[in-house]
């Protein structure tokens, strides 16, 4: 069964705007990871946040983790057309990652 | 480095036929994984391996078998393909379990 659930399912924004997507999960985790998938391609790892971390940054990406609420958020600042993709959260537990269904982000020029 | 490669990229099978998907990684990773991705769903883990010679079942293992005879290769077999196995299959590897996973480009399989 899927551990993580992303919200919203789809997001359309103007170039230069920020995009925020959320992930909720059900059980305790070792870490939470975010991945990007461009159409027809494999997934690419974006960022990993451990269960004892609350916030992490990587370039234009900011990830937060609230273990008490079992939720995480991914913020993409100053979006670009190249950010158009599906974004997945994945929780690591018991030797494996469990992926959510993803958020599809469309960045309009 | 090629990273993670998958063979073939596309395949069409008839119900009942068998085939093997090959995954290779050149990063000396211990862990390897096979996922399937269906429309509107995230990736679901089929089987995984924590090292050469080991395999374990994931979330949706029925109808699939795997082998990890060499550290760099992870094979996924379909003994008798069914239309429900029409999907995109991704292989991934990681240095250790909790680390980031590196994905291959995928194999698009259609079973008629």
Tab-separated table of C-alpha atoms in Angstrom, chain A residues 4-98:
chain	number	residue	atom	x	y	z
A	4	UNK	CA	2.754	8.775	1.155
A	5	UNK	CA	-0.012	10.827	-0.363
A	6	UNK	CA	0.716	14.066	-2.183
A	7	UNK	CA	-1.563	17.043	-2.317
A	8	UNK	CA	-2.589	18.584	-4.655
A	9	UNK	CA	-2.719	15.997	-7.433
A	10	UNK	CA	-2.044	18.725	-9.989
A	11	UNK	CA	-0.758	22.294	-9.890
A	12	UNK	CA	-0.509	24.911	-12.636
A	13	UNK	CA	1.521	28.056	-12.016
A	14	UNK	CA	3.057	30.946	-13.914
A	15	UNK	CA	6.798	31.031	-14.502
A	16	UNK	CA	8.465	32.865	-11.624
A	17	UNK	CA	5.833	31.861	-9.068
A	18	UNK	CA	6.438	29.472	-6.195
A	19	UNK	CA	5.026	25.942	-6.139
A	20	UNK	CA	4.176	24.145	-2.930
A	21	UNK	CA	3.132	20.549	-2.594
A	22	UNK	CA	2.468	18.469	0.476
A	23	UNK	CA	2.965	14.869	1.460
A	24	UNK	CA	1.293	12.991	4.277
A	25	UNK	CA	2.287	9.549	5.472
A	26	UNK	CA	0.986	6.998	7.911
A	27	UNK	CA	3.726	5.299	9.902
A	28	UNK	CA	7.042	6.280	11.468
A	29	UNK	CA	9.902	6.747	9.026
A	30	UNK	CA	13.672	6.761	8.829
A	31	UNK	CA	13.774	9.462	6.191
A	32	UNK	CA	11.602	11.085	3.549
A	33	UNK	CA	12.761	11.745	0.001
A	34	UNK	CA	11.446	13.802	-2.884
A	35	UNK	CA	11.875	12.790	-6.504
A	36	UNK	CA	11.090	14.436	-9.832
A	37	UNK	CA	9.949	12.644	-12.968
A	38	UNK	CA	9.890	14.325	-16.343
A	39	UNK	CA	7.459	12.890	-18.858
A	40	UNK	CA	8.614	9.503	-20.140
A	41	UNK	CA	11.717	9.438	-17.974
A	42	UNK	CA	12.970	7.762	-14.820
A	43	UNK	CA	12.809	9.405	-11.428
A	44	UNK	CA	15.529	11.770	-10.284
A	45	UNK	CA	16.327	12.246	-6.616
A	46	UNK	CA	15.899	15.830	-5.377
A	47	UNK	CA	16.379	15.878	-1.645
A	48	UNK	CA	16.432	13.632	1.433
A	49	UNK	CA	15.381	14.759	4.884
A	50	UNK	CA	15.995	12.592	7.917
A	51	UNK	CA	13.426	12.042	10.622
A	52	UNK	CA	15.414	14.198	13.077
A	53	UNK	CA	15.588	17.143	10.668
A	54	UNK	CA	12.893	19.793	10.313
A	55	UNK	CA	13.972	21.731	7.245
A	56	UNK	CA	16.394	21.331	4.381
A	57	UNK	CA	17.371	23.459	1.404
A	58	UNK	CA	18.878	22.623	-1.951
A	59	UNK	CA	19.125	25.421	-4.497
A	60	UNK	CA	15.548	26.585	-5.190
A	61	UNK	CA	14.081	23.700	-3.201
A	62	UNK	CA	12.980	23.844	0.402
A	63	UNK	CA	11.667	20.774	2.209
A	64	UNK	CA	10.090	20.684	5.632
A	65	UNK	CA	9.250	17.678	7.765
A	66	UNK	CA	6.824	17.546	10.672
A	67	UNK	CA	6.979	14.084	12.205
A	68	UNK	CA	4.289	14.910	14.777
A	69	UNK	CA	1.834	15.564	11.935
A	70	UNK	CA	3.399	12.938	9.665
A	71	UNK	CA	3.691	15.434	6.863
A	72	UNK	CA	6.239	17.076	4.605
A	73	UNK	CA	6.170	19.900	2.110
A	74	UNK	CA	8.250	20.715	-0.951
A	75	UNK	CA	8.572	24.330	-2.053
A	76	UNK	CA	10.028	25.243	-5.420
A	77	UNK	CA	10.822	28.952	-5.593
A	78	UNK	CA	10.961	31.097	-8.732
A	79	UNK	CA	9.665	28.287	-10.937
A	80	UNK	CA	10.899	27.761	-14.477
A	81	UNK	CA	9.437	25.954	-17.457
A	82	UNK	CA	11.980	23.189	-16.852
A	83	UNK	CA	10.337	22.495	-13.470
A	84	UNK	CA	7.313	21.065	-15.301
A	85	UNK	CA	7.258	17.470	-14.068
A	86	UNK	CA	5.659	15.100	-11.590
A	87	UNK	CA	6.958	15.216	-8.042
A	88	UNK	CA	6.838	12.253	-5.695
A	89	UNK	CA	7.467	11.922	-2.011
A	90	UNK	CA	8.796	8.617	-0.756
A	91	UNK	CA	9.171	7.425	2.803
A	92	UNK	CA	11.956	5.070	3.783
A	93	UNK	CA	11.149	2.337	6.246
A	94	UNK	CA	12.058	-1.317	6.583
A	95	UNK	CA	14.596	-1.499	3.714
A	96	UNK	CA	12.397	0.097	1.114
A	97	UNK	CA	10.903	3.305	-0.194
A	98	UNK	CA	7.146	3.719	-0.479
